[in-house]
């Protein structure tokens, strides 16, 4: 499945780490550079545990397009392929998704089941033995998954490929490329990607912070880095696969998450979207250049006119309110909070939701209007 719309010293004999934040939220970077974040949400009746695996230098290229996606399918089932069957009878539900910058394995459970979910993260990290037959079968599963994609998902792929080419490849992948993968190539990629500097576990819910951090340390803190030769440079002879969409909209290229103009583009996107029939707005916080996409599956939307109509003080205030509400909703729900914080943490320990909140409050009307001008219309069929 593909997602998205986002340090205390150990006690006793535990590994050394660096304190960055105090309770009730504790962000920990262990000595091997793996990370943990525990976000206590008092009163929450459910909890969420997420294992994040950052793509880093191993993002999709044309010749490996979909390798991470098929690995997500395999590893989500655990070392023996029975993880879901083991946990679901206990009321612990497993899901997984792959994004451009990271993949995430998620456990939704009761607060007192968090230790079981954290231990299960260790089972996911164990490389699963694969065969060519398993890869061929999973490639067909992904083909069926891709056939059922929503118009919103396809439009996002269309926008990213238009804006960034190979650097914007959709993580679903290409079935023919996945089918040609070998167990050795997939195993090598998993070993590289699960080197500790690429890993983070995020826990959100009504949990005790210090004891939960100690449990995560047992899974992550002693992992060793991958001692493998560098990968060869990617080939450049492949071509992009045309994308067919049944939606239209606009996109704006944005810089890293912490930049004020990124916040301005998010406000502008909401300023445009509020006048649209069946609107969707897509933004994945990232430490690298990204996109804010606004669109609709409704035919005949006059996007140029809507952008001009959004150049008012009223639309600016609506856009700011929409962006603030979007951020607040992410932080109230354990699953959304874990997703936002985990997506930021796995990219850089210095990123936090508070940065976006502060930037949204500082966006001026002039910055908002400049951001509107950066939106490019993108039509569908």
Short mmCIF file of N, CA and C in Angstrom, two decimals, residues 210-376:
data_model
loop_
_atom_site.label_atom_id
_atom_site.label_comp_id
_atom_site.label_asym_id
_atom_site.label_seq_id
_atom_site.Cartn_x
_atom_site.Cartn_y
_atom_site.Cartn_z
N UNK A 210 9.32 7.12 29.43
CA UNK A 210 10.65 6.55 29.66
C UNK A 210 10.68 5.04 29.44
N UNK A 211 9.69 4.32 29.97
CA UNK A 211 9.69 2.86 29.83
C UNK A 211 9.49 2.46 28.36
N UNK A 212 8.68 3.23 27.62
CA UNK A 212 8.47 2.94 26.20
C UNK A 212 9.75 3.16 25.41
N UNK A 213 10.46 4.24 25.72
CA UNK A 213 11.75 4.50 25.07
C UNK A 213 12.73 3.37 25.34
N UNK A 214 12.73 2.85 26.56
CA UNK A 214 13.63 1.74 26.89
C UNK A 214 13.30 0.50 26.07
N UNK A 215 12.01 0.23 25.82
CA UNK A 215 11.63 -0.90 24.99
C UNK A 215 12.11 -0.73 23.55
N UNK A 216 11.99 0.48 23.02
CA UNK A 216 12.46 0.74 21.66
C UNK A 216 13.96 0.55 21.57
N UNK A 217 14.68 0.93 22.61
CA UNK A 217 16.14 0.80 22.58
C UNK A 217 16.56 -0.66 22.41
N UNK A 218 15.77 -1.60 22.92
CA UNK A 218 16.11 -3.01 22.79
C UNK A 218 16.03 -3.48 21.34
N UNK A 219 15.21 -2.79 20.53
CA UNK A 219 15.06 -3.16 19.12
C UNK A 219 16.08 -2.46 18.24
N UNK A 220 16.36 -1.19 18.54
CA UNK A 220 17.17 -0.39 17.62
C UNK A 220 18.60 -0.12 18.06
N UNK A 221 18.83 0.04 19.35
CA UNK A 221 20.09 0.67 19.78
C UNK A 221 21.33 -0.18 19.52
N UNK A 222 21.19 -1.49 19.40
CA UNK A 222 22.36 -2.34 19.20
C UNK A 222 22.56 -2.77 17.74
N UNK A 223 21.76 -2.26 16.82
CA UNK A 223 21.93 -2.62 15.41
C UNK A 223 23.24 -2.06 14.86
N UNK A 224 23.85 -2.83 13.97
CA UNK A 224 25.11 -2.42 13.36
C UNK A 224 24.86 -1.89 11.96
N UNK A 225 25.74 -1.02 11.51
CA UNK A 225 25.64 -0.47 10.16
C UNK A 225 25.95 -1.51 9.10
N UNK A 226 25.45 -1.29 7.90
CA UNK A 226 25.69 -2.20 6.79
C UNK A 226 27.07 -1.95 6.20
N UNK A 227 27.91 -3.00 6.16
CA UNK A 227 29.25 -2.89 5.59
C UNK A 227 29.23 -3.46 4.18
N UNK A 228 28.77 -2.64 3.25
CA UNK A 228 28.62 -3.07 1.86
C UNK A 228 29.29 -2.07 0.93
N UNK A 229 29.77 -2.51 -0.22
CA UNK A 229 30.37 -1.56 -1.18
C UNK A 229 29.32 -0.60 -1.71
N UNK A 230 29.73 0.58 -2.17
CA UNK A 230 28.76 1.54 -2.72
C UNK A 230 28.04 0.96 -3.92
N UNK A 231 26.80 1.39 -4.11
CA UNK A 231 26.06 0.98 -5.29
C UNK A 231 26.61 1.68 -6.53
N UNK A 232 26.56 1.03 -7.68
CA UNK A 232 26.99 1.70 -8.91
C UNK A 232 26.05 2.84 -9.25
N UNK A 233 26.50 3.83 -10.01
CA UNK A 233 25.60 4.93 -10.40
C UNK A 233 24.43 4.40 -11.21
N UNK A 234 23.25 5.02 -11.06
CA UNK A 234 22.07 4.52 -11.78
C UNK A 234 22.20 4.72 -13.28
N UNK A 235 21.60 3.79 -14.03
CA UNK A 235 21.54 3.94 -15.49
C UNK A 235 20.56 5.05 -15.84
N UNK A 236 20.73 5.63 -17.02
CA UNK A 236 19.88 6.75 -17.43
C UNK A 236 19.19 6.50 -18.76
N UNK A 237 19.12 5.24 -19.20
CA UNK A 237 18.56 4.97 -20.51
C UNK A 237 17.08 4.62 -20.48
N UNK A 238 16.50 4.54 -19.28
CA UNK A 238 15.08 4.22 -19.18
C UNK A 238 14.23 5.47 -19.41
N UNK A 239 12.96 5.27 -19.71
CA UNK A 239 12.05 6.39 -19.93
C UNK A 239 10.86 6.26 -19.00
N UNK A 240 10.23 7.38 -18.76
CA UNK A 240 9.09 7.40 -17.86
C UNK A 240 7.89 6.72 -18.51
N UNK A 241 7.05 6.12 -17.69
CA UNK A 241 5.80 5.52 -18.16
C UNK A 241 4.71 6.58 -18.16
N UNK A 242 3.98 6.76 -19.28
CA UNK A 242 2.92 7.77 -19.30
C UNK A 242 1.88 7.50 -18.21
N UNK A 243 1.35 8.58 -17.65
CA UNK A 243 0.36 8.47 -16.58
C UNK A 243 -0.98 8.98 -17.10
N UNK A 244 -2.02 8.18 -16.92
CA UNK A 244 -3.38 8.57 -17.31
C UNK A 244 -4.15 8.94 -16.05
N UNK A 245 -4.80 10.11 -16.05
CA UNK A 245 -5.51 10.56 -14.87
C UNK A 245 -6.91 11.02 -15.23
N UNK A 246 -7.80 10.96 -14.24
CA UNK A 246 -9.17 11.45 -14.40
C UNK A 246 -9.43 12.56 -13.39
N UNK A 247 -8.50 13.47 -13.31
CA UNK A 247 -8.62 14.61 -12.40
C UNK A 247 -7.84 15.76 -13.00
N UNK A 248 -8.02 16.92 -12.44
CA UNK A 248 -7.23 18.08 -12.86
C UNK A 248 -6.93 18.90 -11.61
N UNK A 249 -6.00 19.83 -11.76
CA UNK A 249 -5.65 20.64 -10.61
C UNK A 249 -4.46 21.52 -10.86
N UNK A 250 -3.73 21.82 -9.80
CA UNK A 250 -2.55 22.66 -9.87
C UNK A 250 -1.51 22.13 -8.90
N UNK A 251 -0.27 22.41 -9.19
CA UNK A 251 0.78 22.05 -8.25
C UNK A 251 1.78 23.19 -8.15
N UNK A 252 2.45 23.25 -7.01
CA UNK A 252 3.51 24.23 -6.81
C UNK A 252 4.72 23.51 -6.24
N UNK A 253 5.88 23.70 -6.87
CA UNK A 253 7.12 23.19 -6.30
C UNK A 253 7.44 23.99 -5.04
N UNK A 254 7.85 23.28 -4.00
CA UNK A 254 8.21 23.95 -2.75
C UNK A 254 9.58 23.45 -2.31
N UNK A 255 10.19 24.25 -1.44
CA UNK A 255 11.48 23.87 -0.89
C UNK A 255 11.31 22.99 0.33
N UNK A 256 12.38 22.83 1.12
CA UNK A 256 12.29 22.02 2.33
C UNK A 256 11.21 22.52 3.29
N UNK A 257 10.78 21.63 4.13
CA UNK A 257 9.67 21.83 5.07
C UNK A 257 9.82 23.07 5.92
N UNK A 258 11.03 23.38 6.36
CA UNK A 258 11.21 24.48 7.32
C UNK A 258 11.19 25.86 6.68
N UNK A 259 11.11 25.96 5.36
CA UNK A 259 11.14 27.27 4.70
C UNK A 259 9.77 27.95 4.79
N UNK A 260 9.80 29.27 4.95
CA UNK A 260 8.56 30.03 5.09
C UNK A 260 7.72 29.97 3.82
N UNK A 261 8.37 29.90 2.65
CA UNK A 261 7.61 29.85 1.41
C UNK A 261 6.89 28.52 1.23
N UNK A 262 7.39 27.46 1.89
CA UNK A 262 6.66 26.19 1.87
C UNK A 262 5.34 26.35 2.63
N UNK A 263 5.40 27.00 3.78
CA UNK A 263 4.17 27.28 4.53
C UNK A 263 3.23 28.16 3.72
N UNK A 264 3.79 29.14 3.02
CA UNK A 264 2.97 30.04 2.21
C UNK A 264 2.26 29.26 1.10
N UNK A 265 2.97 28.29 0.49
CA UNK A 265 2.35 27.48 -0.56
C UNK A 265 1.22 26.62 -0.01
N UNK A 266 1.39 26.12 1.22
CA UNK A 266 0.33 25.32 1.84
C UNK A 266 -0.90 26.19 2.09
N UNK A 267 -0.70 27.41 2.58
CA UNK A 267 -1.81 28.34 2.79
C UNK A 267 -2.47 28.66 1.45
N UNK A 268 -1.66 28.89 0.41
CA UNK A 268 -2.21 29.20 -0.91
C UNK A 268 -3.01 28.02 -1.46
N UNK A 269 -2.52 26.79 -1.22
CA UNK A 269 -3.25 25.63 -1.68
C UNK A 269 -4.63 25.55 -1.06
N UNK A 270 -4.71 25.80 0.25
CA UNK A 270 -6.02 25.81 0.91
C UNK A 270 -6.86 26.99 0.44
N UNK A 271 -6.20 28.11 0.12
CA UNK A 271 -6.93 29.26 -0.39
C UNK A 271 -7.60 28.97 -1.72
N UNK A 272 -6.93 28.17 -2.56
CA UNK A 272 -7.51 27.76 -3.85
C UNK A 272 -8.57 26.69 -3.64
N UNK A 273 -8.26 25.72 -2.78
CA UNK A 273 -9.11 24.54 -2.65
C UNK A 273 -10.50 24.86 -2.09
N UNK A 274 -10.61 25.91 -1.28
CA UNK A 274 -11.89 26.13 -0.60
C UNK A 274 -13.00 26.50 -1.56
N UNK A 275 -12.66 26.92 -2.78
CA UNK A 275 -13.68 27.29 -3.77
C UNK A 275 -13.92 26.17 -4.78
N UNK A 276 -13.34 25.00 -4.55
CA UNK A 276 -13.37 23.92 -5.53
C UNK A 276 -14.37 22.85 -5.12
N UNK A 277 -15.04 22.25 -6.10
CA UNK A 277 -15.95 21.14 -5.85
C UNK A 277 -15.13 19.88 -5.64
N UNK A 278 -15.41 19.13 -4.57
CA UNK A 278 -14.70 17.89 -4.23
C UNK A 278 -13.18 18.09 -4.24
N UNK A 279 -12.68 19.06 -3.51
CA UNK A 279 -11.24 19.33 -3.59
C UNK A 279 -10.41 18.30 -2.82
N UNK A 280 -9.19 18.11 -3.25
CA UNK A 280 -8.20 17.40 -2.44
C UNK A 280 -6.93 18.22 -2.44
N UNK A 281 -6.22 18.18 -1.33
CA UNK A 281 -4.94 18.86 -1.20
C UNK A 281 -3.93 17.86 -0.67
N UNK A 282 -2.80 17.75 -1.34
CA UNK A 282 -1.77 16.77 -0.99
C UNK A 282 -0.46 17.49 -0.69
N UNK A 283 0.07 17.19 0.47
CA UNK A 283 1.40 17.70 0.83
C UNK A 283 2.04 16.72 1.80
N UNK A 284 3.22 16.28 1.48
CA UNK A 284 3.98 15.41 2.36
C UNK A 284 5.20 16.18 2.85
N UNK A 285 5.27 16.48 4.15
CA UNK A 285 6.42 17.23 4.67
C UNK A 285 7.73 16.52 4.36
N UNK A 286 8.69 17.27 3.84
CA UNK A 286 9.95 16.68 3.44
C UNK A 286 11.08 17.67 3.63
N UNK A 287 12.27 17.13 3.88
CA UNK A 287 13.46 17.95 4.06
C UNK A 287 14.13 18.28 2.74
N UNK A 288 13.52 17.85 1.65
CA UNK A 288 14.02 18.12 0.30
C UNK A 288 12.90 18.79 -0.49
N UNK A 289 13.17 19.30 -1.68
CA UNK A 289 12.11 19.91 -2.47
C UNK A 289 10.92 18.97 -2.67
N UNK A 290 9.73 19.54 -2.61
CA UNK A 290 8.53 18.72 -2.71
C UNK A 290 7.45 19.43 -3.49
N UNK A 291 6.19 19.04 -3.26
CA UNK A 291 5.05 19.62 -3.98
C UNK A 291 3.89 19.86 -3.03
N UNK A 292 3.15 20.92 -3.32
CA UNK A 292 1.80 21.09 -2.79
C UNK A 292 0.87 20.93 -3.99
N UNK A 293 -0.04 19.98 -3.91
CA UNK A 293 -0.94 19.67 -5.02
C UNK A 293 -2.37 19.91 -4.57
N UNK A 294 -3.14 20.64 -5.38
CA UNK A 294 -4.56 20.82 -5.12
C UNK A 294 -5.30 20.40 -6.38
N UNK A 295 -6.37 19.64 -6.23
CA UNK A 295 -7.06 19.16 -7.42
C UNK A 295 -8.48 18.75 -7.12
N UNK A 296 -9.13 18.20 -8.16
CA UNK A 296 -10.51 17.75 -8.03
C UNK A 296 -10.79 16.74 -9.14
N UNK A 297 -11.57 15.70 -8.83
CA UNK A 297 -11.99 14.77 -9.89
C UNK A 297 -13.13 15.32 -10.74
N UNK A 298 -13.67 16.47 -10.36
CA UNK A 298 -14.78 17.08 -11.10
C UNK A 298 -14.26 17.71 -12.39
N UNK A 299 -14.84 17.36 -13.55
CA UNK A 299 -14.36 17.93 -14.82
C UNK A 299 -14.74 19.39 -14.96
N UNK A 300 -13.96 20.08 -15.79
CA UNK A 300 -14.28 21.45 -16.16
C UNK A 300 -13.95 22.51 -15.14
N UNK A 301 -13.07 22.23 -14.18
CA UNK A 301 -12.69 23.23 -13.18
C UNK A 301 -11.79 24.28 -13.84
N UNK A 302 -12.13 25.55 -13.69
CA UNK A 302 -11.34 26.65 -14.26
C UNK A 302 -10.26 27.04 -13.26
N UNK A 303 -9.15 26.34 -13.26
CA UNK A 303 -8.13 26.53 -12.23
C UNK A 303 -7.48 27.91 -12.30
N UNK A 304 -7.26 28.41 -13.50
CA UNK A 304 -6.68 29.75 -13.61
C UNK A 304 -7.56 30.81 -12.98
N UNK A 305 -8.86 30.68 -13.19
CA UNK A 305 -9.79 31.64 -12.60
C UNK A 305 -9.82 31.50 -11.08
N UNK A 306 -9.81 30.26 -10.59
CA UNK A 306 -9.83 30.05 -9.15
C UNK A 306 -8.59 30.63 -8.48
N UNK A 307 -7.46 30.52 -9.16
CA UNK A 307 -6.23 31.09 -8.60
C UNK A 307 -6.34 32.61 -8.51
N UNK A 308 -6.91 33.24 -9.53
CA UNK A 308 -7.09 34.69 -9.48
C UNK A 308 -8.07 35.09 -8.39
N UNK A 309 -9.16 34.30 -8.24
CA UNK A 309 -10.15 34.62 -7.22
C UNK A 309 -9.61 34.44 -5.81
N UNK A 310 -8.53 33.65 -5.68
CA UNK A 310 -7.94 33.42 -4.36
C UNK A 310 -7.04 34.56 -3.92
N UNK A 311 -6.83 35.56 -4.76
CA UNK A 311 -5.94 36.67 -4.42
C UNK A 311 -6.68 37.74 -3.63
N UNK A 312 -7.36 37.33 -2.59
CA UNK A 312 -8.09 38.26 -1.73
C UNK A 312 -7.71 38.02 -0.28
N UNK A 313 -7.93 39.03 0.54
CA UNK A 313 -7.63 38.90 1.97
C UNK A 313 -8.50 37.82 2.60
N UNK A 314 -9.75 37.69 2.13
CA UNK A 314 -10.64 36.67 2.68
C UNK A 314 -10.10 35.27 2.39
N UNK A 315 -9.68 35.01 1.13
CA UNK A 315 -9.14 33.70 0.77
C UNK A 315 -7.86 33.42 1.55
N UNK A 316 -7.04 34.46 1.78
CA UNK A 316 -5.82 34.30 2.56
C UNK A 316 -6.14 33.83 3.97
N UNK A 317 -7.14 34.45 4.60
CA UNK A 317 -7.50 34.05 5.96
C UNK A 317 -8.09 32.64 5.98
N UNK A 318 -8.88 32.30 4.96
CA UNK A 318 -9.43 30.94 4.87
C UNK A 318 -8.30 29.93 4.68
N UNK A 319 -7.32 30.28 3.85
CA UNK A 319 -6.18 29.40 3.63
C UNK A 319 -5.36 29.19 4.88
N UNK A 320 -5.14 30.26 5.64
CA UNK A 320 -4.41 30.10 6.90
C UNK A 320 -5.17 29.23 7.89
N UNK A 321 -6.47 29.47 8.00
CA UNK A 321 -7.29 28.66 8.91
C UNK A 321 -7.28 27.20 8.49
N UNK A 322 -7.37 26.94 7.18
CA UNK A 322 -7.36 25.57 6.69
C UNK A 322 -6.05 24.87 6.98
N UNK A 323 -4.93 25.57 6.79
CA UNK A 323 -3.62 24.97 7.05
C UNK A 323 -3.42 24.70 8.54
N UNK A 324 -3.82 25.64 9.39
CA UNK A 324 -3.71 25.42 10.84
C UNK A 324 -4.59 24.26 11.28
N UNK A 325 -5.81 24.18 10.75
CA UNK A 325 -6.72 23.09 11.12
C UNK A 325 -6.14 21.75 10.68
N UNK A 326 -5.56 21.71 9.48
CA UNK A 326 -4.93 20.48 8.98
C UNK A 326 -3.84 20.02 9.94
N UNK A 327 -2.99 20.95 10.38
CA UNK A 327 -1.91 20.60 11.28
C UNK A 327 -2.45 20.15 12.64
N UNK A 328 -3.45 20.86 13.16
CA UNK A 328 -4.02 20.49 14.47
C UNK A 328 -4.62 19.09 14.43
N UNK A 329 -5.29 18.75 13.32
CA UNK A 329 -5.89 17.42 13.22
C UNK A 329 -4.83 16.33 13.19
N UNK A 330 -3.68 16.61 12.59
CA UNK A 330 -2.59 15.63 12.57
C UNK A 330 -2.11 15.30 13.98
N UNK A 331 -2.13 16.29 14.86
CA UNK A 331 -1.51 16.13 16.17
C UNK A 331 -2.47 15.63 17.24
N UNK A 332 -3.78 15.62 16.97
CA UNK A 332 -4.74 15.16 17.97
C UNK A 332 -4.94 13.65 17.93
N UNK A 333 -4.72 13.04 16.79
CA UNK A 333 -4.99 11.62 16.61
C UNK A 333 -3.68 10.83 16.70
N UNK A 334 -3.62 9.74 17.48
CA UNK A 334 -2.36 9.00 17.62
C UNK A 334 -1.76 8.54 16.30
N UNK A 335 -2.58 8.04 15.38
CA UNK A 335 -2.04 7.54 14.11
C UNK A 335 -1.52 8.70 13.26
N UNK A 336 -2.31 9.76 13.13
CA UNK A 336 -1.86 10.90 12.33
C UNK A 336 -0.65 11.57 12.96
N UNK A 337 -0.64 11.67 14.30
CA UNK A 337 0.50 12.29 14.98
C UNK A 337 1.77 11.49 14.77
N UNK A 338 1.66 10.16 14.89
CA UNK A 338 2.84 9.32 14.66
C UNK A 338 3.33 9.45 13.22
N UNK A 339 2.40 9.51 12.28
CA UNK A 339 2.78 9.62 10.87
C UNK A 339 3.50 10.93 10.58
N UNK A 340 2.96 12.03 11.10
CA UNK A 340 3.59 13.32 10.86
C UNK A 340 4.96 13.39 11.54
N UNK A 341 5.00 13.05 12.83
CA UNK A 341 6.27 13.15 13.56
C UNK A 341 7.30 12.15 13.05
N UNK A 342 6.85 10.94 12.72
CA UNK A 342 7.78 9.95 12.19
C UNK A 342 8.34 10.34 10.84
N UNK A 343 7.49 10.87 9.97
CA UNK A 343 7.96 11.30 8.66
C UNK A 343 8.98 12.40 8.73
N UNK A 344 8.83 13.28 9.72
CA UNK A 344 9.81 14.35 9.91
C UNK A 344 11.09 13.81 10.56
N UNK A 345 10.92 13.00 11.60
CA UNK A 345 12.06 12.51 12.37
C UNK A 345 13.00 11.68 11.51
N UNK A 346 12.44 10.83 10.66
CA UNK A 346 13.29 9.94 9.88
C UNK A 346 14.09 10.72 8.83
N UNK A 347 13.66 11.93 8.51
CA UNK A 347 14.42 12.75 7.57
C UNK A 347 15.48 13.59 8.27
N UNK A 348 15.14 14.15 9.43
CA UNK A 348 16.10 14.96 10.17
C UNK A 348 15.60 15.14 11.60
N UNK A 349 16.46 14.91 12.62
CA UNK A 349 16.04 15.12 14.01
C UNK A 349 15.66 16.57 14.31
N UNK A 350 16.08 17.50 13.45
CA UNK A 350 15.81 18.91 13.73
C UNK A 350 14.44 19.35 13.26
N UNK A 351 13.70 18.49 12.55
CA UNK A 351 12.38 18.87 12.04
C UNK A 351 11.30 18.58 13.07
N UNK A 352 10.33 19.49 13.18
CA UNK A 352 9.23 19.29 14.13
C UNK A 352 7.98 19.99 13.61
N UNK A 353 6.79 19.52 14.02
CA UNK A 353 5.55 20.21 13.63
C UNK A 353 5.51 21.66 14.07
N UNK A 354 6.17 21.99 15.18
CA UNK A 354 6.15 23.35 15.69
C UNK A 354 6.72 24.34 14.68
N UNK A 355 7.71 23.90 13.90
CA UNK A 355 8.28 24.79 12.88
C UNK A 355 7.23 25.21 11.88
N UNK A 356 6.41 24.26 11.44
CA UNK A 356 5.36 24.60 10.48
C UNK A 356 4.31 25.49 11.14
N UNK A 357 3.94 25.20 12.38
CA UNK A 357 2.96 26.04 13.06
C UNK A 357 3.43 27.49 13.13
N UNK A 358 4.70 27.69 13.49
CA UNK A 358 5.25 29.04 13.57
C UNK A 358 5.30 29.70 12.21
N UNK A 359 5.69 28.95 11.18
CA UNK A 359 5.76 29.53 9.84
C UNK A 359 4.38 29.89 9.31
N UNK A 360 3.39 29.05 9.57
CA UNK A 360 2.04 29.36 9.11
C UNK A 360 1.55 30.67 9.72
N UNK A 361 1.87 30.90 10.99
CA UNK A 361 1.45 32.13 11.66
C UNK A 361 2.17 33.36 11.12
N UNK A 362 3.35 33.16 10.51
CA UNK A 362 4.15 34.29 10.05
C UNK A 362 3.96 34.60 8.57
N UNK A 363 3.23 33.76 7.84
CA UNK A 363 3.03 34.01 6.41
C UNK A 363 2.29 35.33 6.22
N UNK A 364 2.83 36.19 5.37
CA UNK A 364 2.20 37.47 5.08
C UNK A 364 1.33 37.36 3.84
N UNK A 365 0.47 38.35 3.66
CA UNK A 365 -0.39 38.37 2.47
C UNK A 365 0.46 38.45 1.20
N UNK A 366 1.55 39.20 1.25
CA UNK A 366 2.43 39.29 0.07
C UNK A 366 3.06 37.94 -0.25
N UNK A 367 3.50 37.20 0.78
CA UNK A 367 4.08 35.87 0.55
C UNK A 367 3.03 34.91 0.02
N UNK A 368 1.82 35.04 0.52
CA UNK A 368 0.71 34.21 0.05
C UNK A 368 0.45 34.45 -1.43
N UNK A 369 0.43 35.70 -1.86
CA UNK A 369 0.17 36.02 -3.27
C UNK A 369 1.29 35.52 -4.16
N UNK A 370 2.54 35.62 -3.69
CA UNK A 370 3.65 35.08 -4.48
C UNK A 370 3.52 33.56 -4.61
N UNK A 371 3.09 32.91 -3.54
CA UNK A 371 2.92 31.46 -3.58
C UNK A 371 1.81 31.07 -4.55
N UNK A 372 0.74 31.84 -4.59
CA UNK A 372 -0.33 31.57 -5.57
C UNK A 372 0.21 31.58 -6.97
N UNK A 373 1.11 32.52 -7.26
CA UNK A 373 1.68 32.64 -8.60
C UNK A 373 2.56 31.47 -9.00
N UNK A 374 2.98 30.65 -8.04
CA UNK A 374 3.84 29.52 -8.34
C UNK A 374 3.06 28.25 -8.68
N UNK A 375 1.73 28.29 -8.55
CA UNK A 375 0.93 27.12 -8.88
C UNK A 375 0.75 26.98 -10.39
N UNK A 376 1.01 25.80 -10.87
CA UNK A 376 0.96 25.51 -12.32
C UNK A 376 -0.24 24.62 -12.61
#
